[in-house]
Amino acid sequence: MPVISAPYAFNEEELYVDLRSIFGHSLFLKCEGFNFAGSIKLKAATEMVESAERAGDLGPETTLVESSSGNLGVALSMIAASKGYRFLCVTDSRCNLATRLMMEALGSQVHVVADQESNGGFLGARLAYIRSLCASDERCLWLSQYTNPSNWQAHYRRTAPAIARAFPRLDLLFVGAGTTGTLMGCARYFREWNRPVRIIAVDSVGSVTFGGTPGHRMIPGLGMSVQPPLLDESYVDDVVQVEEADTIRACHRLAKRGFVFGGSTGTVVSGATDWLTRHEERERTAVAIAPDLGERYLDTVYHDNWVQDLYGEDVLAPDPPLDADVAPLGPTPPEPQPRRRRHGA
């Protein structure tokens, strides 16, 4: 029975959902939302704050500052409240109302950037505000998830080893690309592992992470309006880009089976199932990482009026049923595996 005294001390690491019966492919979804921050961002937030503590950068007058579209802001708000730090989250109008209220409930300040920069979009405007703030007030400490190596190291040390323990014969790993911290941490770990694993990045259409034309995006979480400094494309085997309408469809398809996940998860699942459909290989073990749960998206992704206003009425048309006479691709679910020693941690 876990007994904790700090909220960041708990994170469910061993929960997977078999999506075979929902999407017709053998795909195991690693659920990262079962912690007090509600998302995978708890790992990066904890690693960045504790790294700053070890470096002696945090004092009684320090105000932590970070740019976030939501989930990292909640994680840092929770950690700051627990440790007694002040925290300012700089976000933009795409941040869900429930997320902003959660940060404020935890005692954080939230600054919402209203305008976009011509080249950097909302993110460029958020970063410009933070640079100006830090230049004018030496008490502000910008953790900078976009450049901080603790971001990817958190997943090299925790997320990837947990997947390796659960799936020692892993073939494919699908990871959403935002700051690319999760992607780079997992990719680096599995590059050093004892068997080859294909790393497939999932990105949003309109994101410039892997090049391409910047576009309007309304669902926060994945995608970037500037190329992320943490990204090293040599670690990525393939990239799938997902339209936001397909993100919506995947979220609603999961919800119809009782699983309410966040927009980032819908993007990853849509990208993974699309890739699996186009690559009809048998006898492979595939895992996708679900960054968050869906409660904070009830007024957006799961709100019919919001969805139809942005993406049209057809986006919520019923999905075609799976062919019950066709056996789904891939192996049967694996037996629980014994814990293995971490590699390279």
mmCIF file of C-alpha atoms in Angstrom:
data_model
loop_
_atom_site.group_PDB
_atom_site.id
_atom_site.type_symbol
_atom_site.label_atom_id
_atom_site.label_comp_id
_atom_site.label_asym_id
_atom_site.label_seq_id
_atom_site.Cartn_x
_atom_site.Cartn_y
_atom_site.Cartn_z
ATOM 1 C CA MET A 1 0.000 0.000 0.000
ATOM 2 C CA PRO A 2 1.652 3.265 -1.091
ATOM 3 C CA VAL A 3 1.856 5.906 1.650
ATOM 4 C CA ILE A 4 3.227 9.289 0.585
ATOM 5 C CA SER A 5 3.756 12.711 2.094
ATOM 6 C CA ALA A 6 4.451 14.632 -1.142
ATOM 7 C CA PRO A 7 2.093 14.512 -4.164
ATOM 8 C CA TYR A 8 4.903 14.087 -6.703
ATOM 9 C CA ALA A 9 6.044 10.886 -4.964
ATOM 10 C CA PHE A 10 3.263 8.822 -6.549
ATOM 11 C CA ASN A 11 2.981 7.861 -10.215
ATOM 12 C CA GLU A 12 1.355 4.727 -11.629
ATOM 13 C CA GLU A 13 3.945 3.331 -14.031
ATOM 14 C CA GLU A 14 2.635 -0.149 -14.854
ATOM 15 C CA LEU A 15 -0.820 0.410 -16.405
ATOM 16 C CA TYR A 16 -1.472 -0.410 -20.079
ATOM 17 C CA VAL A 17 -4.671 -0.591 -22.152
ATOM 18 C CA ASP A 18 -4.932 -3.177 -24.930
ATOM 19 C CA LEU A 19 -6.541 -1.308 -27.863
ATOM 20 C CA ARG A 20 -7.023 -4.408 -30.012
ATOM 21 C CA SER A 21 -10.816 -4.587 -29.579
ATOM 22 C CA ILE A 22 -11.278 -0.839 -30.216
ATOM 23 C CA PHE A 23 -9.006 -0.188 -33.208
ATOM 24 C CA GLY A 24 -8.341 -3.665 -34.597
ATOM 25 C CA HIS A 25 -4.583 -3.549 -34.083
ATOM 26 C CA SER A 26 -2.324 -5.017 -31.459
ATOM 27 C CA LEU A 27 -1.346 -1.821 -29.645
ATOM 28 C CA PHE A 28 -0.708 -1.348 -25.939
ATOM 29 C CA LEU A 29 -1.322 2.134 -24.567
ATOM 30 C CA LYS A 30 0.880 3.154 -21.629
ATOM 31 C CA CYS A 31 -1.292 5.310 -19.363
ATOM 32 C CA GLU A 32 0.714 8.175 -17.858
ATOM 33 C CA GLY A 33 -2.138 10.209 -16.362
ATOM 34 C CA PHE A 34 -2.573 8.402 -13.051
ATOM 35 C CA ASN A 35 -0.744 10.758 -10.711
ATOM 36 C CA PHE A 36 -1.735 13.906 -8.831
ATOM 37 C CA ALA A 37 -0.704 16.134 -11.759
ATOM 38 C CA GLY A 38 -2.751 14.093 -14.230
ATOM 39 C CA SER A 39 -0.112 13.704 -16.941
ATOM 40 C CA ILE A 40 3.327 12.467 -17.950
ATOM 41 C CA LYS A 41 4.646 16.000 -17.381
ATOM 42 C CA LEU A 42 5.011 15.210 -13.682
ATOM 43 C CA LYS A 43 8.254 13.372 -14.475
ATOM 44 C CA ALA A 44 9.888 16.238 -16.347
ATOM 45 C CA ALA A 45 8.655 18.795 -13.814
ATOM 46 C CA THR A 46 10.078 16.828 -10.889
ATOM 47 C CA GLU A 47 13.407 16.266 -12.633
ATOM 48 C CA MET A 48 13.796 19.933 -13.603
ATOM 49 C CA VAL A 49 12.950 21.291 -10.155
ATOM 50 C CA GLU A 50 15.150 18.799 -8.322
ATOM 51 C CA SER A 51 18.016 19.477 -10.738
ATOM 52 C CA ALA A 52 17.704 23.207 -10.008
ATOM 53 C CA GLU A 53 17.702 22.423 -6.284
ATOM 54 C CA ARG A 54 20.882 20.342 -6.595
ATOM 55 C CA ALA A 55 22.521 23.174 -8.525
ATOM 56 C CA GLY A 56 21.647 25.644 -5.743
ATOM 57 C CA ASP A 57 19.529 27.795 -8.068
ATOM 58 C CA LEU A 58 16.444 27.913 -5.847
ATOM 59 C CA GLY A 59 16.211 30.204 -2.856
ATOM 60 C CA PRO A 60 13.469 31.601 -0.607
ATOM 61 C CA GLU A 61 12.887 34.570 -2.953
ATOM 62 C CA THR A 62 12.906 32.583 -6.201
ATOM 63 C CA THR A 63 9.890 32.500 -8.486
ATOM 64 C CA LEU A 64 9.809 29.566 -10.870
ATOM 65 C CA VAL A 65 8.695 30.563 -14.358
ATOM 66 C CA GLU A 66 7.698 28.322 -17.253
ATOM 67 C CA SER A 67 5.867 28.415 -20.562
ATOM 68 C CA SER A 68 3.222 25.702 -20.834
ATOM 69 C CA SER A 69 0.079 24.914 -22.788
ATOM 70 C CA GLY A 70 -1.282 23.218 -19.673
ATOM 71 C CA ASN A 71 -0.031 19.899 -18.349
ATOM 72 C CA LEU A 72 3.478 20.944 -17.351
ATOM 73 C CA GLY A 73 2.008 24.032 -15.728
ATOM 74 C CA VAL A 74 -0.226 21.880 -13.533
ATOM 75 C CA ALA A 75 2.675 19.590 -12.610
ATOM 76 C CA LEU A 76 4.912 22.513 -11.663
ATOM 77 C CA SER A 77 2.058 24.153 -9.736
ATOM 78 C CA MET A 78 1.639 20.996 -7.680
ATOM 79 C CA ILE A 79 5.357 20.649 -6.990
ATOM 80 C CA ALA A 80 5.712 24.338 -6.137
ATOM 81 C CA ALA A 81 2.802 24.119 -3.693
ATOM 82 C CA SER A 82 4.286 21.043 -2.053
ATOM 83 C CA LYS A 83 7.794 22.479 -1.759
ATOM 84 C CA GLY A 84 6.783 26.040 -0.879
ATOM 85 C CA TYR A 85 7.939 27.792 -4.062
ATOM 86 C CA ARG A 86 6.229 30.528 -6.034
ATOM 87 C CA PHE A 87 5.360 29.643 -9.628
ATOM 88 C CA LEU A 88 4.226 31.670 -12.645
ATOM 89 C CA CYS A 89 2.897 29.833 -15.688
ATOM 90 C CA VAL A 90 2.887 31.689 -18.997
ATOM 91 C CA THR A 91 0.301 30.173 -21.330
ATOM 92 C CA ASP A 92 -2.010 31.248 -24.164
ATOM 93 C CA SER A 93 -5.686 31.225 -25.093
ATOM 94 C CA ARG A 94 -5.636 27.541 -26.161
ATOM 95 C CA CYS A 95 -5.066 26.447 -22.561
ATOM 96 C CA ASN A 96 -8.186 24.726 -21.260
ATOM 97 C CA LEU A 97 -10.190 26.597 -18.614
ATOM 98 C CA ALA A 98 -10.069 23.607 -16.260
ATOM 99 C CA THR A 99 -6.273 23.597 -16.509
ATOM 100 C CA ARG A 100 -5.979 27.298 -15.686
ATOM 101 C CA LEU A 101 -8.329 26.901 -12.725
ATOM 102 C CA MET A 102 -6.313 23.922 -11.478
ATOM 103 C CA MET A 103 -3.072 25.934 -11.511
ATOM 104 C CA GLU A 104 -4.717 28.811 -9.686
ATOM 105 C CA ALA A 105 -6.245 26.434 -7.120
ATOM 106 C CA LEU A 106 -2.712 25.223 -6.381
ATOM 107 C CA GLY A 107 -1.613 28.807 -5.673
ATOM 108 C CA SER A 108 0.175 29.598 -8.926
ATOM 109 C CA GLN A 109 -0.065 32.744 -11.012
ATOM 110 C CA VAL A 110 -1.179 32.309 -14.625
ATOM 111 C CA HIS A 111 -0.377 34.822 -17.350
ATOM 112 C CA VAL A 112 -2.290 34.310 -20.607
ATOM 113 C CA VAL A 113 -0.613 35.650 -23.751
ATOM 114 C CA ALA A 114 -3.300 36.949 -26.103
ATOM 115 C CA ASP A 115 -1.361 37.703 -29.302
ATOM 116 C CA GLN A 116 0.858 35.575 -31.540
ATOM 117 C CA GLU A 117 4.260 36.448 -32.948
ATOM 118 C CA SER A 118 4.446 36.543 -36.739
ATOM 119 C CA ASN A 119 6.946 33.675 -36.959
ATOM 120 C CA GLY A 120 6.770 31.917 -33.601
ATOM 121 C CA GLY A 121 3.008 31.833 -33.034
ATOM 122 C CA PHE A 122 1.710 31.700 -29.473
ATOM 123 C CA LEU A 123 4.863 29.938 -28.288
ATOM 124 C CA GLY A 124 7.071 32.713 -29.606
ATOM 125 C CA ALA A 125 4.947 35.268 -27.759
ATOM 126 C CA ARG A 126 5.101 33.247 -24.542
ATOM 127 C CA LEU A 127 8.882 32.939 -24.727
ATOM 128 C CA ALA A 128 9.306 36.639 -25.478
ATOM 129 C CA TYR A 129 7.262 37.506 -22.389
ATOM 130 C CA ILE A 130 9.379 35.193 -20.200
ATOM 131 C CA ARG A 131 12.671 36.582 -21.517
ATOM 132 C CA SER A 132 11.512 40.122 -20.785
ATOM 133 C CA LEU A 133 10.313 39.139 -17.305
ATOM 134 C CA CYS A 134 13.538 37.353 -16.361
ATOM 135 C CA ALA A 135 15.642 40.238 -17.658
ATOM 136 C CA SER A 136 13.743 42.654 -15.419
ATOM 137 C CA ASP A 137 13.582 40.511 -12.256
ATOM 138 C CA GLU A 138 16.559 38.421 -11.117
ATOM 139 C CA ARG A 139 14.342 36.495 -8.686
ATOM 140 C CA CYS A 140 12.720 34.684 -11.632
ATOM 141 C CA LEU A 141 14.134 31.316 -12.619
ATOM 142 C CA TRP A 142 13.065 30.019 -16.027
ATOM 143 C CA LEU A 143 13.190 26.214 -16.073
ATOM 144 C CA SER A 144 12.940 26.181 -19.909
ATOM 145 C CA GLN A 145 11.462 22.784 -20.717
ATOM 146 C CA TYR A 146 12.370 23.396 -24.381
ATOM 147 C CA THR A 147 16.136 23.357 -23.718
ATOM 148 C CA ASN A 148 16.530 21.740 -20.283
ATOM 149 C CA PRO A 149 18.233 18.303 -20.548
ATOM 150 C CA SER A 150 16.428 17.218 -17.378
ATOM 151 C CA ASN A 151 13.293 17.068 -19.547
ATOM 152 C CA TRP A 152 14.500 14.138 -21.667
ATOM 153 C CA GLN A 153 16.582 12.614 -18.849
ATOM 154 C CA ALA A 154 13.408 12.058 -16.813
ATOM 155 C CA HIS A 155 12.107 9.702 -19.501
ATOM 156 C CA TYR A 156 15.482 8.066 -20.096
ATOM 157 C CA ARG A 157 15.571 7.173 -16.394
ATOM 158 C CA ARG A 158 11.910 6.327 -15.786
ATOM 159 C CA THR A 159 9.523 6.027 -18.746
ATOM 160 C CA ALA A 160 11.632 3.955 -21.117
ATOM 161 C CA PRO A 161 12.948 1.489 -18.497
ATOM 162 C CA ALA A 162 9.371 0.883 -17.312
ATOM 163 C CA ILE A 163 8.321 0.014 -20.879
ATOM 164 C CA ALA A 164 11.359 -2.237 -21.303
ATOM 165 C CA ARG A 165 10.484 -4.151 -18.127
ATOM 166 C CA ALA A 166 6.889 -4.685 -19.243
ATOM 167 C CA PHE A 167 7.700 -5.535 -22.887
ATOM 168 C CA PRO A 168 11.143 -7.165 -23.187
ATOM 169 C CA ARG A 169 10.391 -8.010 -26.848
ATOM 170 C CA LEU A 170 9.234 -4.526 -27.839
ATOM 171 C CA ASP A 171 9.332 -3.819 -31.598
ATOM 172 C CA LEU A 172 7.607 -0.438 -32.048
ATOM 173 C CA LEU A 173 7.223 2.593 -29.792
ATOM 174 C CA PHE A 174 4.929 5.501 -30.717
ATOM 175 C CA VAL A 175 5.680 8.763 -28.898
ATOM 176 C CA GLY A 176 4.002 12.143 -29.262
ATOM 177 C CA ALA A 177 6.271 15.077 -30.112
ATOM 178 C CA GLY A 178 5.861 18.331 -28.196
ATOM 179 C CA THR A 179 9.042 19.637 -26.616
ATOM 180 C CA THR A 180 10.352 16.162 -27.640
ATOM 181 C CA GLY A 181 11.530 15.453 -24.088
ATOM 182 C CA THR A 182 9.601 12.173 -23.869
ATOM 183 C CA LEU A 183 10.580 11.258 -27.430
ATOM 184 C CA MET A 184 14.298 11.918 -26.964
ATOM 185 C CA GLY A 185 14.531 10.263 -23.553
ATOM 186 C CA CYS A 186 12.860 7.065 -24.756
ATOM 187 C CA ALA A 187 14.691 7.040 -28.095
ATOM 188 C CA ARG A 188 18.098 7.413 -26.439
ATOM 189 C CA TYR A 189 17.345 4.646 -23.971
ATOM 190 C CA PHE A 190 16.187 2.157 -26.596
ATOM 191 C CA ARG A 191 19.129 3.003 -28.892
ATOM 192 C CA GLU A 192 21.328 1.574 -26.107
ATOM 193 C CA TRP A 193 19.057 -1.404 -25.373
ATOM 194 C CA ASN A 194 19.824 -5.048 -26.136
ATOM 195 C CA ARG A 195 17.495 -5.326 -29.164
ATOM 196 C CA PRO A 196 16.311 -2.946 -31.927
ATOM 197 C CA VAL A 197 13.166 -0.879 -31.350
ATOM 198 C CA ARG A 198 11.662 1.334 -34.046
ATOM 199 C CA ILE A 199 10.824 4.796 -32.699
ATOM 200 C CA ILE A 200 7.894 6.481 -34.454
ATOM 201 C CA ALA A 201 7.217 10.113 -33.579
ATOM 202 C CA VAL A 202 3.625 11.374 -33.747
ATOM 203 C CA ASP A 203 3.122 15.059 -34.479
ATOM 204 C CA SER A 204 0.200 17.361 -35.271
ATOM 205 C CA VAL A 205 -0.446 18.767 -38.727
ATOM 206 C CA GLY A 206 0.509 22.451 -38.588
ATOM 207 C CA SER A 207 3.477 21.789 -36.301
ATOM 208 C CA VAL A 208 6.970 22.649 -37.592
ATOM 209 C CA THR A 209 8.837 20.174 -35.373
ATOM 210 C CA PHE A 210 9.875 18.028 -38.335
ATOM 211 C CA GLY A 211 9.642 20.772 -40.952
ATOM 212 C CA GLY A 212 6.630 21.619 -43.045
ATOM 213 C CA THR A 213 4.292 24.570 -43.166
ATOM 214 C CA PRO A 214 3.080 26.049 -39.867
ATOM 215 C CA GLY A 215 -0.672 25.908 -39.429
ATOM 216 C CA HIS A 216 -3.453 26.808 -37.035
ATOM 217 C CA ARG A 217 -3.731 24.345 -34.125
ATOM 218 C CA MET A 218 -6.393 24.440 -31.403
ATOM 219 C CA ILE A 219 -5.630 21.350 -29.307
ATOM 220 C CA PRO A 220 -2.793 21.989 -26.828
ATOM 221 C CA GLY A 221 -0.108 19.487 -25.947
ATOM 222 C CA LEU A 222 1.639 18.184 -29.051
ATOM 223 C CA GLY A 223 3.173 20.149 -31.892
ATOM 224 C CA MET A 224 5.421 23.217 -31.902
ATOM 225 C CA SER A 225 5.437 26.514 -33.770
ATOM 226 C CA VAL A 226 9.266 26.584 -33.566
ATOM 227 C CA GLN A 227 11.616 23.634 -33.944
ATOM 228 C CA PRO A 228 12.415 22.199 -30.481
ATOM 229 C CA PRO A 229 16.086 22.496 -29.465
ATOM 230 C CA LEU A 230 15.996 19.092 -27.720
ATOM 231 C CA LEU A 231 15.177 17.212 -30.931
ATOM 232 C CA ASP A 232 17.817 15.003 -32.575
ATOM 233 C CA GLU A 233 16.138 13.435 -35.600
ATOM 234 C CA SER A 234 18.837 10.769 -35.927
ATOM 235 C CA TYR A 235 17.070 8.900 -33.103
ATOM 236 C CA VAL A 236 13.695 8.862 -34.903
ATOM 237 C CA ASP A 237 12.860 6.118 -37.421
ATOM 238 C CA ASP A 238 9.612 7.536 -38.779
ATOM 239 C CA VAL A 239 7.181 10.439 -38.292
ATOM 240 C CA VAL A 240 3.378 10.440 -38.510
ATOM 241 C CA GLN A 241 1.450 13.714 -38.691
ATOM 242 C CA VAL A 242 -2.169 13.774 -37.524
ATOM 243 C CA GLU A 243 -4.970 16.156 -38.448
ATOM 244 C CA GLU A 244 -6.803 17.556 -35.426
ATOM 245 C CA ALA A 245 -10.086 16.147 -36.757
ATOM 246 C CA ASP A 246 -8.531 12.671 -36.518
ATOM 247 C CA THR A 247 -7.417 13.448 -32.965
ATOM 248 C CA ILE A 248 -11.045 14.243 -32.112
ATOM 249 C CA ARG A 249 -12.260 11.013 -33.733
ATOM 250 C CA ALA A 250 -9.771 8.897 -31.803
ATOM 251 C CA CYS A 251 -10.694 10.539 -28.480
ATOM 252 C CA HIS A 252 -14.409 9.989 -29.047
ATOM 253 C CA ARG A 253 -13.876 6.413 -30.202
ATOM 254 C CA LEU A 254 -12.002 5.670 -26.980
ATOM 255 C CA ALA A 255 -14.671 7.435 -24.903
ATOM 256 C CA LYS A 256 -17.392 5.278 -26.437
ATOM 257 C CA ARG A 257 -15.596 2.307 -24.898
ATOM 258 C CA GLY A 258 -15.239 3.996 -21.500
ATOM 259 C CA PHE A 259 -11.725 5.460 -21.836
ATOM 260 C CA VAL A 260 -11.625 9.268 -21.604
ATOM 261 C CA PHE A 261 -8.152 10.419 -22.612
ATOM 262 C CA GLY A 262 -6.720 13.829 -23.438
ATOM 263 C CA GLY A 263 -6.113 15.404 -26.819
ATOM 264 C CA SER A 264 -2.434 14.454 -26.875
ATOM 265 C CA THR A 265 -3.384 10.823 -26.343
ATOM 266 C CA GLY A 266 -5.947 10.981 -29.146
ATOM 267 C CA THR A 267 -3.241 12.269 -31.487
ATOM 268 C CA VAL A 268 -0.814 9.513 -30.527
ATOM 269 C CA VAL A 269 -3.434 6.766 -30.887
ATOM 270 C CA SER A 270 -4.625 8.098 -34.247
ATOM 271 C CA GLY A 271 -1.065 8.308 -35.557
ATOM 272 C CA ALA A 272 -0.144 4.862 -34.272
ATOM 273 C CA THR A 273 -3.189 3.120 -35.732
ATOM 274 C CA ASP A 274 -2.699 4.907 -39.060
ATOM 275 C CA TRP A 275 0.941 3.743 -39.182
ATOM 276 C CA LEU A 276 -0.026 0.182 -38.269
ATOM 277 C CA THR A 277 -2.695 0.147 -40.975
ATOM 278 C CA ARG A 278 -0.138 1.164 -43.600
ATOM 279 C CA HIS A 279 2.507 -1.324 -42.416
ATOM 280 C CA GLU A 280 0.853 -4.720 -42.297
ATOM 281 C CA GLU A 281 3.579 -6.585 -40.457
ATOM 282 C CA ARG A 282 2.662 -9.514 -38.236
ATOM 283 C CA GLU A 283 4.012 -10.718 -34.903
ATOM 284 C CA ARG A 284 5.202 -7.386 -33.564
ATOM 285 C CA THR A 285 4.802 -5.792 -30.156
ATOM 286 C CA ALA A 286 3.755 -2.137 -30.320
ATOM 287 C CA VAL A 287 3.385 0.353 -27.463
ATOM 288 C CA ALA A 288 2.096 3.934 -27.588
ATOM 289 C CA ILE A 289 2.481 6.455 -24.770
ATOM 290 C CA ALA A 290 -0.708 8.189 -23.548
ATOM 291 C CA PRO A 291 0.437 11.480 -21.974
ATOM 292 C CA ASP A 292 -2.758 12.460 -20.165
ATOM 293 C CA LEU A 293 -6.381 11.807 -19.239
ATOM 294 C CA GLY A 294 -9.415 13.633 -20.567
ATOM 295 C CA GLU A 295 -11.156 15.458 -17.715
ATOM 296 C CA ARG A 296 -9.509 18.777 -18.616
ATOM 297 C CA TYR A 297 -10.799 18.508 -22.186
ATOM 298 C CA LEU A 298 -14.500 18.227 -21.390
ATOM 299 C CA ASP A 299 -15.208 21.775 -22.588
ATOM 300 C CA THR A 300 -13.182 21.330 -25.813
ATOM 301 C CA VAL A 301 -12.419 17.906 -27.301
ATOM 302 C CA TYR A 302 -15.510 16.336 -25.687
ATOM 303 C CA HIS A 303 -17.868 19.285 -26.170
ATOM 304 C CA ASP A 304 -19.962 18.756 -29.304
ATOM 305 C CA ASN A 305 -20.526 22.449 -30.027
ATOM 306 C CA TRP A 306 -16.812 23.277 -29.728
ATOM 307 C CA VAL A 307 -15.879 20.360 -31.964
ATOM 308 C CA GLN A 308 -18.500 21.030 -34.643
ATOM 309 C CA ASP A 309 -17.778 24.774 -34.758
ATOM 310 C CA LEU A 310 -14.101 24.115 -35.458
ATOM 311 C CA TYR A 311 -14.101 20.882 -37.449
ATOM 312 C CA GLY A 312 -17.615 20.529 -38.903
ATOM 313 C CA GLU A 313 -20.506 18.219 -38.098
ATOM 314 C CA ASP A 314 -19.069 15.224 -39.963
ATOM 315 C CA VAL A 315 -16.144 14.852 -37.568
ATOM 316 C CA LEU A 316 -18.402 13.081 -35.060
ATOM 317 C CA ALA A 317 -19.987 10.698 -37.584
ATOM 318 C CA PRO A 318 -20.176 7.084 -36.301
ATOM 319 C CA ASP A 319 -17.066 4.968 -36.877
ATOM 320 C CA PRO A 320 -17.414 1.935 -39.136
ATOM 321 C CA PRO A 321 -17.592 -1.271 -37.082
ATOM 322 C CA LEU A 322 -14.583 -3.558 -36.916
ATOM 323 C CA ASP A 323 -14.908 -6.724 -38.981
ATOM 324 C CA ALA A 324 -15.525 -9.371 -36.354
ATOM 325 C CA ASP A 325 -14.580 -12.126 -38.837
ATOM 326 C CA VAL A 326 -11.066 -10.763 -39.349
ATOM 327 C CA ALA A 327 -8.549 -11.549 -36.644
ATOM 328 C CA PRO A 328 -6.631 -8.435 -35.552
ATOM 329 C CA LEU A 329 -2.966 -8.216 -36.435
ATOM 330 C CA GLY A 330 -0.246 -8.895 -33.934
ATOM 331 C CA PRO A 331 0.459 -11.156 -30.981
ATOM 332 C CA THR A 332 -1.742 -11.915 -28.043
ATOM 333 C CA PRO A 333 -1.235 -9.780 -24.941
ATOM 334 C CA PRO A 334 2.012 -10.731 -23.152
ATOM 335 C CA GLU A 335 2.222 -12.393 -19.813
ATOM 336 C CA PRO A 336 3.296 -10.075 -16.959
ATOM 337 C CA GLN A 337 7.074 -9.792 -16.996
ATOM 338 C CA PRO A 338 9.430 -9.792 -14.028
ATOM 339 C CA ARG A 339 11.155 -6.544 -13.221
ATOM 340 C CA ARG A 340 14.454 -6.052 -15.055
ATOM 341 C CA ARG A 341 17.500 -4.039 -14.198
ATOM 342 C CA ARG A 342 17.470 -0.572 -15.764
ATOM 343 C CA HIS A 343 19.932 -0.041 -18.596
ATOM 344 C CA GLY A 344 21.959 3.131 -18.708
ATOM 345 C CA ALA A 345 20.091 4.805 -15.845
#
